[in-house]
mmCIF file of C-alpha atoms in Angstrom:
data_model
loop_
_atom_site.group_PDB
_atom_site.id
_atom_site.type_symbol
_atom_site.label_atom_id
_atom_site.label_comp_id
_atom_site.label_asym_id
_atom_site.label_seq_id
_atom_site.Cartn_x
_atom_site.Cartn_y
_atom_site.Cartn_z
ATOM 1 C CA MET K 1 98.297 138.045 81.762
ATOM 2 C CA THR K 2 98.441 140.498 84.668
ATOM 3 C CA LEU K 3 97.654 138.904 88.020
ATOM 4 C CA THR K 4 95.522 140.532 90.701
ATOM 5 C CA ALA K 5 96.793 141.159 94.210
ATOM 6 C CA GLU K 6 94.627 138.309 95.528
ATOM 7 C CA GLN K 7 95.913 135.868 92.924
ATOM 8 C CA ILE K 8 99.505 136.780 93.743
ATOM 9 C CA ALA K 9 98.834 136.393 97.457
ATOM 10 C CA ILE K 10 97.320 132.910 97.040
ATOM 11 C CA ARG K 11 100.155 131.882 94.723
ATOM 12 C CA ASP K 12 102.745 133.093 97.218
ATOM 13 C CA VAL K 13 101.111 131.242 100.124
ATOM 14 C CA ALA K 14 101.248 128.017 98.093
ATOM 15 C CA ARG K 15 104.797 128.741 96.933
ATOM 16 C CA ASP K 16 106.049 129.390 100.459
ATOM 17 C CA PHE K 17 104.354 126.256 101.794
ATOM 18 C CA ALA K 18 105.758 124.124 98.972
ATOM 19 C CA ARG K 19 109.328 125.385 99.386
ATOM 20 C CA ARG K 20 109.223 125.214 103.191
ATOM 21 C CA ALA K 21 107.124 122.142 104.011
ATOM 22 C CA ILE K 22 107.199 119.944 100.894
ATOM 23 C CA THR K 23 110.356 120.276 98.764
ATOM 24 C CA PRO K 24 112.863 119.460 101.551
ATOM 25 C CA HIS K 25 111.098 116.137 102.214
ATOM 26 C CA ALA K 26 109.944 115.172 98.713
ATOM 27 C CA LEU K 27 112.710 112.654 97.985
ATOM 28 C CA GLU K 28 112.177 110.910 101.321
ATOM 29 C CA TRP K 29 108.406 110.740 100.808
ATOM 30 C CA ASP K 30 108.977 109.367 97.334
ATOM 31 C CA ARG K 31 111.120 106.561 98.784
ATOM 32 C CA THR K 32 108.731 105.757 101.656
ATOM 33 C CA GLU K 33 105.627 106.249 99.493
ATOM 34 C CA THR K 34 103.903 108.322 102.141
ATOM 35 C CA VAL K 35 103.410 111.866 103.369
ATOM 36 C CA PRO K 36 102.731 112.835 107.001
ATOM 37 C CA LEU K 37 99.099 113.656 107.638
ATOM 38 C CA GLU K 38 100.166 116.710 109.607
ATOM 39 C CA THR K 39 101.683 118.153 106.418
ATOM 40 C CA LEU K 40 98.398 117.723 104.572
ATOM 41 C CA ARG K 41 96.455 119.193 107.493
ATOM 42 C CA ALA K 42 98.810 122.170 107.510
ATOM 43 C CA ALA K 43 98.071 122.750 103.825
ATOM 44 C CA GLY K 44 94.376 122.602 104.621
ATOM 45 C CA ALA K 45 94.752 125.093 107.456
ATOM 46 C CA LEU K 46 96.216 127.578 104.946
ATOM 47 C CA GLY K 47 93.083 127.319 102.818
ATOM 48 C CA LEU K 48 94.698 125.160 100.129
ATOM 49 C CA PHE K 49 91.973 122.486 100.352
ATOM 50 C CA GLY K 50 89.358 125.054 99.380
ATOM 51 C CA VAL K 51 91.059 127.750 97.314
ATOM 52 C CA ASN K 52 88.007 128.192 95.071
ATOM 53 C CA LEU K 53 85.403 127.497 97.773
ATOM 54 C CA PRO K 54 83.253 130.093 99.559
ATOM 55 C CA ALA K 55 84.664 131.739 102.657
ATOM 56 C CA ALA K 56 81.269 131.158 104.301
ATOM 57 C CA TYR K 57 82.133 127.447 104.446
ATOM 58 C CA GLY K 58 85.748 127.896 105.456
ATOM 59 C CA GLY K 59 87.302 128.135 101.999
ATOM 60 C CA ALA K 60 89.673 130.808 100.756
ATOM 61 C CA GLY K 61 87.008 132.324 98.509
ATOM 62 C CA ALA K 62 89.545 133.007 95.758
ATOM 63 C CA ASP K 63 88.902 132.843 92.005
ATOM 64 C CA PHE K 64 89.702 130.000 89.629
ATOM 65 C CA THR K 65 92.940 131.499 88.343
ATOM 66 C CA ALA K 66 94.247 131.740 91.913
ATOM 67 C CA TYR K 67 93.436 128.051 92.351
ATOM 68 C CA VAL K 68 95.357 127.169 89.170
ATOM 69 C CA LEU K 69 98.372 129.202 90.298
ATOM 70 C CA ALA K 70 98.345 127.544 93.726
ATOM 71 C CA MET K 71 98.293 124.040 92.248
ATOM 72 C CA GLU K 72 101.238 124.862 89.970
ATOM 73 C CA GLU K 73 103.274 125.892 93.018
ATOM 74 C CA LEU K 74 102.324 122.785 94.994
ATOM 75 C CA ALA K 75 103.242 120.548 92.045
ATOM 76 C CA TYR K 76 106.634 122.283 91.973
ATOM 77 C CA GLY K 77 107.114 120.968 95.512
ATOM 78 C CA ASP K 78 105.780 117.460 94.916
ATOM 79 C CA ALA K 79 103.294 116.217 92.339
ATOM 80 C CA GLY K 80 101.870 113.511 94.583
ATOM 81 C CA VAL K 81 101.116 115.866 97.458
ATOM 82 C CA CYS K 82 99.602 118.293 94.977
ATOM 83 C CA ASN K 83 97.351 115.584 93.569
ATOM 84 C CA THR K 84 95.989 114.821 97.029
ATOM 85 C CA ILE K 85 95.160 118.489 97.503
ATOM 86 C CA THR K 86 93.729 118.849 93.984
ATOM 87 C CA ALA K 87 91.396 115.889 94.527
ATOM 88 C CA THR K 88 90.120 117.494 97.719
ATOM 89 C CA ASN K 89 89.507 120.807 95.943
ATOM 90 C CA SER K 90 87.688 119.001 93.119
ATOM 91 C CA PHE K 91 85.437 117.235 95.624
ATOM 92 C CA GLY K 92 84.621 120.552 97.285
ATOM 93 C CA ILE K 93 83.805 122.287 93.992
ATOM 94 C CA LYS K 94 81.298 119.569 93.032
ATOM 95 C CA LEU K 95 79.700 119.760 96.467
ATOM 96 C CA ARG K 96 79.580 123.558 96.192
ATOM 97 C CA ASP K 97 77.775 123.337 92.861
ATOM 98 C CA PHE K 98 75.384 120.434 93.526
ATOM 99 C CA GLY K 99 75.062 120.026 97.296
ATOM 100 C CA THR K 100 72.158 120.988 99.527
ATOM 101 C CA GLU K 101 72.739 123.382 102.403
ATOM 102 C CA ASP K 102 72.668 120.454 104.817
ATOM 103 C CA GLN K 103 75.261 118.555 102.749
ATOM 104 C CA LYS K 104 77.471 121.627 102.580
ATOM 105 C CA GLU K 105 77.393 121.995 106.342
ATOM 106 C CA ARG K 106 78.171 118.327 106.985
ATOM 107 C CA PHE K 107 80.600 117.571 104.147
ATOM 108 C CA LEU K 108 81.853 120.793 102.551
ATOM 109 C CA ARG K 109 82.736 122.756 105.664
ATOM 110 C CA PRO K 110 85.190 120.166 107.093
ATOM 111 C CA VAL K 111 86.884 119.880 103.685
ATOM 112 C CA ALA K 112 87.052 123.590 102.859
ATOM 113 C CA SER K 113 88.378 124.445 106.315
ATOM 114 C CA GLY K 114 91.170 121.886 106.061
ATOM 115 C CA GLN K 115 89.905 119.358 108.600
ATOM 116 C CA HIS K 116 89.079 116.569 106.131
ATOM 117 C CA ILE K 117 90.783 115.148 103.043
ATOM 118 C CA ALA K 118 88.472 114.027 100.235
ATOM 119 C CA CYS K 119 88.573 111.747 97.211
ATOM 120 C CA MET K 120 86.552 111.031 94.056
ATOM 121 C CA ALA K 121 85.537 107.389 93.510
ATOM 122 C CA LEU K 122 84.534 107.155 89.855
ATOM 123 C CA THR K 123 86.993 104.919 87.972
ATOM 124 C CA GLU K 124 86.556 101.133 87.953
ATOM 125 C CA PRO K 125 88.806 98.351 86.625
ATOM 126 C CA GLN K 126 86.844 98.238 83.353
ATOM 127 C CA ALA K 127 85.569 101.826 83.288
ATOM 128 C CA GLY K 128 88.073 104.663 82.901
ATOM 129 C CA SER K 129 87.488 107.046 80.015
ATOM 130 C CA ASP K 130 84.252 105.148 79.346
ATOM 131 C CA ALA K 131 82.618 106.089 82.640
ATOM 132 C CA ALA K 132 79.174 104.976 81.421
ATOM 133 C CA ALA K 133 80.432 101.378 81.718
ATOM 134 C CA LEU K 134 80.290 101.520 85.531
ATOM 135 C CA THR K 135 79.159 98.357 87.308
ATOM 136 C CA THR K 136 79.058 99.536 90.955
ATOM 137 C CA ARG K 137 75.452 99.344 92.111
ATOM 138 C CA ALA K 138 73.487 101.461 94.575
ATOM 139 C CA GLU K 139 70.264 99.691 95.549
ATOM 140 C CA ARG K 140 67.493 101.643 97.289
ATOM 141 C CA ARG K 141 66.324 100.036 100.519
ATOM 142 C CA GLY K 142 63.865 102.228 102.354
ATOM 143 C CA ASP K 143 65.544 105.481 103.341
ATOM 144 C CA ARG K 144 69.020 104.235 102.420
ATOM 145 C CA TYR K 145 71.085 103.102 99.446
ATOM 146 C CA VAL K 146 73.347 100.061 99.660
ATOM 147 C CA LEU K 147 76.500 100.264 97.535
ATOM 148 C CA ASN K 148 78.367 97.269 96.138
ATOM 149 C CA GLY K 149 81.257 97.242 93.674
ATOM 150 C CA VAL K 150 84.949 97.957 93.165
ATOM 151 C CA LYS K 151 86.628 101.292 92.435
ATOM 152 C CA SER K 152 90.181 101.531 91.142
ATOM 153 C CA LEU K 153 92.973 104.107 90.837
ATOM 154 C CA ILE K 154 91.347 106.262 93.511
ATOM 155 C CA THR K 155 93.559 109.159 94.580
ATOM 156 C CA SER K 156 93.738 109.301 98.399
ATOM 157 C CA GLY K 157 91.496 106.245 98.746
ATOM 158 C CA ARG K 158 93.286 105.281 101.959
ATOM 159 C CA THR K 159 93.909 108.791 103.303
ATOM 160 C CA ALA K 160 90.576 110.484 102.612
ATOM 161 C CA ASP K 161 87.939 111.063 105.273
ATOM 162 C CA THR K 162 85.155 111.648 102.750
ATOM 163 C CA ALA K 163 84.448 110.403 99.235
ATOM 164 C CA MET K 164 82.114 111.072 96.352
ATOM 165 C CA VAL K 165 81.074 107.688 94.969
ATOM 166 C CA VAL K 166 79.404 107.286 91.579
ATOM 167 C CA ALA K 167 77.186 104.205 91.167
ATOM 168 C CA VAL K 168 74.374 102.778 89.047
ATOM 169 C CA THR K 169 70.942 103.319 90.615
ATOM 170 C CA ASP K 170 68.815 102.287 87.594
ATOM 171 C CA PRO K 171 70.536 99.720 85.338
ATOM 172 C CA ALA K 172 67.792 100.009 82.707
ATOM 173 C CA ALA K 173 68.316 103.758 82.238
ATOM 174 C CA GLY K 174 71.867 103.601 80.885
ATOM 175 C CA LYS K 175 73.823 106.828 81.389
ATOM 176 C CA ARG K 176 70.769 108.403 83.009
ATOM 177 C CA GLY K 177 70.653 105.690 85.650
ATOM 178 C CA ILE K 178 73.894 106.692 87.392
ATOM 179 C CA SER K 179 73.934 108.739 90.615
ATOM 180 C CA ALA K 180 76.494 110.271 92.981
ATOM 181 C CA PHE K 181 76.715 109.847 96.750
ATOM 182 C CA MET K 182 78.600 111.426 99.642
ATOM 183 C CA VAL K 183 80.289 108.742 101.742
ATOM 184 C CA ARG K 184 82.340 108.652 104.938
ATOM 185 C CA THR K 185 85.299 106.346 104.390
ATOM 186 C CA SER K 186 85.032 105.234 108.017
ATOM 187 C CA ALA K 187 81.653 103.649 107.262
ATOM 188 C CA PRO K 188 81.414 99.838 107.345
ATOM 189 C CA GLY K 189 81.764 98.515 103.811
ATOM 190 C CA TRP K 190 84.559 100.855 102.618
ATOM 191 C CA THR K 191 87.619 98.614 102.317
ATOM 192 C CA VAL K 192 91.004 99.438 100.821
ATOM 193 C CA LEU K 193 91.939 96.321 98.854
ATOM 194 C CA ARG K 194 95.389 97.594 97.968
ATOM 195 C CA ALA K 195 97.486 100.683 97.429
ATOM 196 C CA GLU K 196 99.046 100.617 93.967
ATOM 197 C CA ARG K 197 102.811 100.655 93.392
ATOM 198 C CA LYS K 198 103.402 103.482 90.934
ATOM 199 C CA LEU K 199 106.005 104.953 88.624
ATOM 200 C CA GLY K 200 105.570 108.391 90.187
ATOM 201 C CA HIS K 201 103.329 110.407 92.531
ATOM 202 C CA ARG K 202 104.440 107.994 95.235
ATOM 203 C CA ALA K 203 103.761 110.394 98.104
ATOM 204 C CA ASN K 204 100.051 110.028 97.462
ATOM 205 C CA ASP K 205 98.159 106.775 97.838
ATOM 206 C CA THR K 206 96.263 105.490 94.807
ATOM 207 C CA CYS K 207 93.973 102.652 95.835
ATOM 208 C CA GLN K 208 91.575 99.973 94.786
ATOM 209 C CA ILE K 209 88.467 100.195 96.958
ATOM 210 C CA ALA K 210 85.825 97.551 97.663
ATOM 211 C CA LEU K 211 82.307 98.760 98.444
ATOM 212 C CA ASP K 212 80.678 95.850 100.220
ATOM 213 C CA GLY K 213 77.188 96.566 101.478
ATOM 214 C CA LEU K 214 78.100 100.167 102.273
ATOM 215 C CA GLU K 215 74.952 101.960 103.442
ATOM 216 C CA VAL K 216 74.367 105.605 102.540
ATOM 217 C CA PRO K 217 71.389 107.682 103.744
ATOM 218 C CA ALA K 218 69.193 108.726 100.817
ATOM 219 C CA GLU K 219 69.706 112.393 101.740
ATOM 220 C CA ASP K 220 73.423 111.972 101.003
ATOM 221 C CA MET K 221 72.833 111.573 97.280
ATOM 222 C CA LEU K 222 74.596 114.484 95.543
ATOM 223 C CA GLY K 223 72.325 116.078 92.980
ATOM 224 C CA GLN K 224 69.244 114.318 91.655
ATOM 225 C CA PRO K 225 68.835 110.614 90.846
ATOM 226 C CA GLY K 226 70.424 109.895 87.485
ATOM 227 C CA GLU K 227 72.708 112.952 87.592
ATOM 228 C CA GLY K 228 75.827 111.048 88.602
ATOM 229 C CA LEU K 229 77.725 111.545 85.354
ATOM 230 C CA LYS K 230 76.603 115.169 85.191
ATOM 231 C CA VAL K 231 78.070 115.705 88.669
ATOM 232 C CA ALA K 232 81.221 113.699 87.950
ATOM 233 C CA PHE K 233 81.934 115.432 84.649
ATOM 234 C CA SER K 234 81.002 118.915 85.790
ATOM 235 C CA GLY K 235 84.006 121.159 85.645
ATOM 236 C CA LEU K 236 85.756 118.811 83.232
ATOM 237 C CA GLU K 237 87.527 121.771 81.674
ATOM 238 C CA SER K 238 88.580 122.980 85.125
ATOM 239 C CA GLY K 239 90.225 119.659 85.890
ATOM 240 C CA ARG K 240 92.151 119.661 82.638
ATOM 241 C CA ILE K 241 93.400 123.193 83.197
ATOM 242 C CA VAL K 242 94.605 122.186 86.660
ATOM 243 C CA VAL K 243 96.429 119.151 85.217
ATOM 244 C CA ALA K 244 98.178 121.563 82.839
ATOM 245 C CA ALA K 245 99.186 123.659 85.864
ATOM 246 C CA GLN K 246 100.539 120.572 87.644
ATOM 247 C CA ALA K 247 102.567 119.645 84.561
ATOM 248 C CA ILE K 248 104.001 123.157 84.420
ATOM 249 C CA GLY K 249 104.941 123.035 88.109
ATOM 250 C CA VAL K 250 106.902 119.804 87.685
ATOM 251 C CA ALA K 251 108.566 121.089 84.499
ATOM 252 C CA ARG K 252 109.613 124.282 86.314
ATOM 253 C CA ALA K 253 111.163 122.255 89.111
ATOM 254 C CA ALA K 254 113.088 120.129 86.609
ATOM 255 C CA PHE K 255 114.221 123.214 84.714
ATOM 256 C CA ASP K 256 115.433 124.959 87.876
ATOM 257 C CA ALA K 257 117.376 121.851 88.891
ATOM 258 C CA ALA K 258 118.960 121.590 85.433
ATOM 259 C CA LEU K 259 119.852 125.282 85.319
ATOM 260 C CA ALA K 260 121.491 125.175 88.752
ATOM 261 C CA TYR K 261 123.444 122.054 87.827
ATOM 262 C CA ALA K 262 124.541 123.553 84.493
ATOM 263 C CA LYS K 263 125.996 126.559 86.295
ATOM 264 C CA GLU K 264 128.002 124.515 88.812
ATOM 265 C CA ARG K 265 129.090 121.492 86.760
ATOM 266 C CA LYS K 266 132.323 122.138 84.855
ATOM 267 C CA THR K 267 133.782 120.431 81.803
ATOM 268 C CA PHE K 268 136.763 121.470 79.700
ATOM 269 C CA GLY K 269 137.502 124.306 82.102
ATOM 270 C CA LYS K 270 134.092 126.015 82.224
ATOM 271 C CA ALA K 271 130.548 125.547 83.479
ATOM 272 C CA ILE K 272 128.499 123.428 81.082
ATOM 273 C CA PHE K 273 126.009 126.309 80.851
ATOM 274 C CA GLU K 274 128.682 128.131 78.859
ATOM 275 C CA HIS K 275 128.618 125.386 76.232
ATOM 276 C CA GLN K 276 126.172 126.415 73.537
ATOM 277 C CA ALA K 277 124.630 122.940 73.272
ATOM 278 C CA VAL K 278 123.521 123.098 76.907
ATOM 279 C CA ALA K 279 122.566 126.785 76.884
ATOM 280 C CA PHE K 280 120.354 126.318 73.818
ATOM 281 C CA GLN K 281 118.685 123.297 75.397
ATOM 282 C CA LEU K 282 117.861 125.333 78.499
ATOM 283 C CA ALA K 283 116.558 128.163 76.311
ATOM 284 C CA ASP K 284 114.191 125.739 74.571
ATOM 285 C CA MET K 285 113.033 124.355 77.927
ATOM 286 C CA ALA K 286 112.315 127.824 79.316
ATOM 287 C CA THR K 287 110.403 128.782 76.176
ATOM 288 C CA GLU K 288 108.238 125.674 76.229
ATOM 289 C CA ILE K 289 107.386 126.199 79.899
ATOM 290 C CA GLU K 290 106.343 129.781 79.214
ATOM 291 C CA VAL K 291 104.183 128.773 76.232
ATOM 292 C CA ALA K 292 102.417 126.158 78.367
ATOM 293 C CA ARG K 293 101.889 128.655 81.189
ATOM 294 C CA GLN K 294 100.297 131.206 78.885
ATOM 295 C CA MET K 295 98.009 128.558 77.383
ATOM 296 C CA CYS K 296 97.026 127.437 80.884
ATOM 297 C CA LEU K 297 96.345 130.967 82.159
ATOM 298 C CA HIS K 298 94.379 131.834 79.021
ATOM 299 C CA ALA K 299 92.137 128.806 79.491
ATOM 300 C CA ALA K 300 91.783 129.653 83.199
ATOM 301 C CA ALA K 301 90.781 133.230 82.391
ATOM 302 C CA LEU K 302 88.098 132.007 79.979
ATOM 303 C CA LYS K 303 86.769 129.553 82.566
ATOM 304 C CA GLN K 304 86.742 132.234 85.236
ATOM 305 C CA ALA K 305 84.826 134.594 82.948
ATOM 306 C CA GLY K 306 82.176 131.927 82.311
ATOM 307 C CA GLU K 307 83.103 131.607 78.652
ATOM 308 C CA ARG K 308 83.297 128.368 76.690
ATOM 309 C CA CYS K 309 86.800 126.890 76.959
ATOM 310 C CA VAL K 310 86.485 123.235 75.960
ATOM 311 C CA ARG K 311 89.102 123.504 73.211
ATOM 312 C CA GLU K 312 91.461 125.739 75.177
ATOM 313 C CA ALA K 313 91.368 123.489 78.256
ATOM 314 C CA SER K 314 92.136 120.360 76.240
ATOM 315 C CA MET K 315 94.883 122.140 74.309
ATOM 316 C CA ALA K 316 96.479 123.372 77.525
ATOM 317 C CA LYS K 317 96.378 119.910 79.071
ATOM 318 C CA LEU K 318 97.672 118.233 75.916
ATOM 319 C CA TYR K 319 100.541 120.647 75.326
ATOM 320 C CA ALA K 320 101.590 121.098 78.958
ATOM 321 C CA SER K 321 101.676 117.371 79.710
ATOM 322 C CA GLN K 322 103.785 116.616 76.632
ATOM 323 C CA MET K 323 105.990 119.629 77.322
ATOM 324 C CA SER K 324 106.573 118.460 80.883
ATOM 325 C CA GLU K 325 107.902 115.100 79.766
ATOM 326 C CA ARG K 326 110.218 116.748 77.215
ATOM 327 C CA VAL K 327 111.567 119.214 79.773
ATOM 328 C CA CYS K 328 112.064 116.583 82.464
ATOM 329 C CA SER K 329 113.849 114.313 79.994
ATOM 330 C CA ALA K 330 116.102 117.210 78.942
ATOM 331 C CA ALA K 331 116.876 117.904 82.601
ATOM 332 C CA ILE K 332 118.104 114.329 82.978
ATOM 333 C CA GLN K 333 120.242 114.739 79.857
ATOM 334 C CA ILE K 334 121.856 117.895 81.217
ATOM 335 C CA HIS K 335 122.736 116.061 84.435
ATOM 336 C CA GLY K 336 124.436 113.321 82.429
ATOM 337 C CA GLY K 337 124.887 110.074 84.329
ATOM 338 C CA TYR K 338 123.842 111.726 87.585
ATOM 339 C CA GLY K 339 120.428 112.350 86.077
ATOM 340 C CA PHE K 340 119.845 108.604 86.230
ATOM 341 C CA VAL K 341 120.685 108.461 89.937
ATOM 342 C CA ALA K 342 117.995 108.702 92.609
ATOM 343 C CA ASP K 343 120.040 111.115 94.730
ATOM 344 C CA TYR K 344 119.259 113.817 92.167
ATOM 345 C CA ARG K 345 115.696 115.049 91.829
ATOM 346 C CA VAL K 346 115.410 115.077 88.051
ATOM 347 C CA GLU K 347 114.708 111.363 87.661
ATOM 348 C CA LYS K 348 111.808 111.781 90.102
ATOM 349 C CA TYR K 349 110.412 114.700 88.100
ATOM 350 C CA TRP K 350 110.465 112.569 84.961
ATOM 351 C CA ARG K 351 108.604 109.765 86.762
ATOM 352 C CA ASP K 352 106.074 112.194 88.215
ATOM 353 C CA CYS K 353 105.291 113.994 84.969
ATOM 354 C CA ARG K 354 104.342 110.930 82.936
ATOM 355 C CA VAL K 355 100.856 110.515 84.408
ATOM 356 C CA PHE K 356 99.721 113.983 83.288
ATOM 357 C CA GLN K 357 99.167 112.467 79.843
ATOM 358 C CA LEU K 358 96.848 109.866 81.372
ATOM 359 C CA TYR K 359 94.484 111.244 83.992
ATOM 360 C CA ASP K 360 91.559 113.644 83.543
ATOM 361 C CA GLY K 361 91.230 112.205 80.058
ATOM 362 C CA THR K 362 94.172 110.687 78.207
ATOM 363 C CA ASN K 363 95.905 112.828 75.624
ATOM 364 C CA GLU K 364 94.222 110.775 72.930
ATOM 365 C CA VAL K 365 90.892 111.874 74.402
ATOM 366 C CA GLN K 366 92.106 115.484 74.378
ATOM 367 C CA LYS K 367 92.854 115.202 70.670
ATOM 368 C CA ILE K 368 89.370 113.850 70.034
ATOM 369 C CA VAL K 369 87.901 116.802 71.941
ATOM 370 C CA ILE K 370 90.070 119.324 70.088
ATOM 371 C CA ALA K 371 89.246 117.769 66.712
ATOM 372 C CA ARG K 372 85.515 117.987 67.473
ATOM 373 C CA GLU K 373 85.891 121.622 68.443
ATOM 374 C CA LEU K 374 87.626 122.364 65.146
#
């Protein structure tokens, strides 16, 4: 796939930011399980919170492929930081597609321009892939809705300024009785119960949130009543393509670390790269990364052109996430015993890559989708 000048420019902005502002600090942030807010704000100021959002609202106004390329570069720097930025972009895209002009001015502009971080509050302790099993309630009281319930595994639940919350407004209507709301996390009733301890993505907070009598003006409903799942699942293919890009970014970082180590580490009088066993392993890793990238870019091109890409998006996510774990594991193997030590980055890459097979639909769900498309 030949990239346009704009796509290359966006990719290079993300690449430069990742190498300069993220990679040097990634190991420290992984240990402290935090990232400075000023780093996230700096990413927002570069347009990375709104790559695919209209310039009229402060976004970069770039196309979908540029967004995918940018997220791959950020994941190369640190998967957790990238996930925070991806969640904010996802929030903005849903608001772009379903929001009123007033909502876009109040909620989209601060996000797209890099002033606010955003999160998506959909998942609950008993409702992950089965989102229709939500129990969070939004009760209409005059000109307001009152939200009560618990959300879990919410990316940036503690850091975000704004959230999209999905809740049941009509329990008798089943899937058609679920609606989406725009919420300020500073509002009374938004409480962070805990930040989860995680295998990877430690630089980004993943939280359980209590909604306790949180009041939302009726005009802050996103979309129409009963369209909550439609809003939440809109752009499902986009999300899966972006997960594939994240997986590729982490795999690239692991590969680069393994290649550099193989060229400097010597055994039996020569660099281990000169041993065929290691060279062939690196060749396989490079090939798998390139296959995943082409699958990801193909799916992105279809999405950008407005063509159906359900199968291609799920295939890209499935293959890239599995590929990433294989490549990161191979990178550890090439490092030998040092690959198991926290001072080297490859063990972190392996921890970070594992979740790509879980979020935005588990890989089992992807196989169901692909099988249906067959």
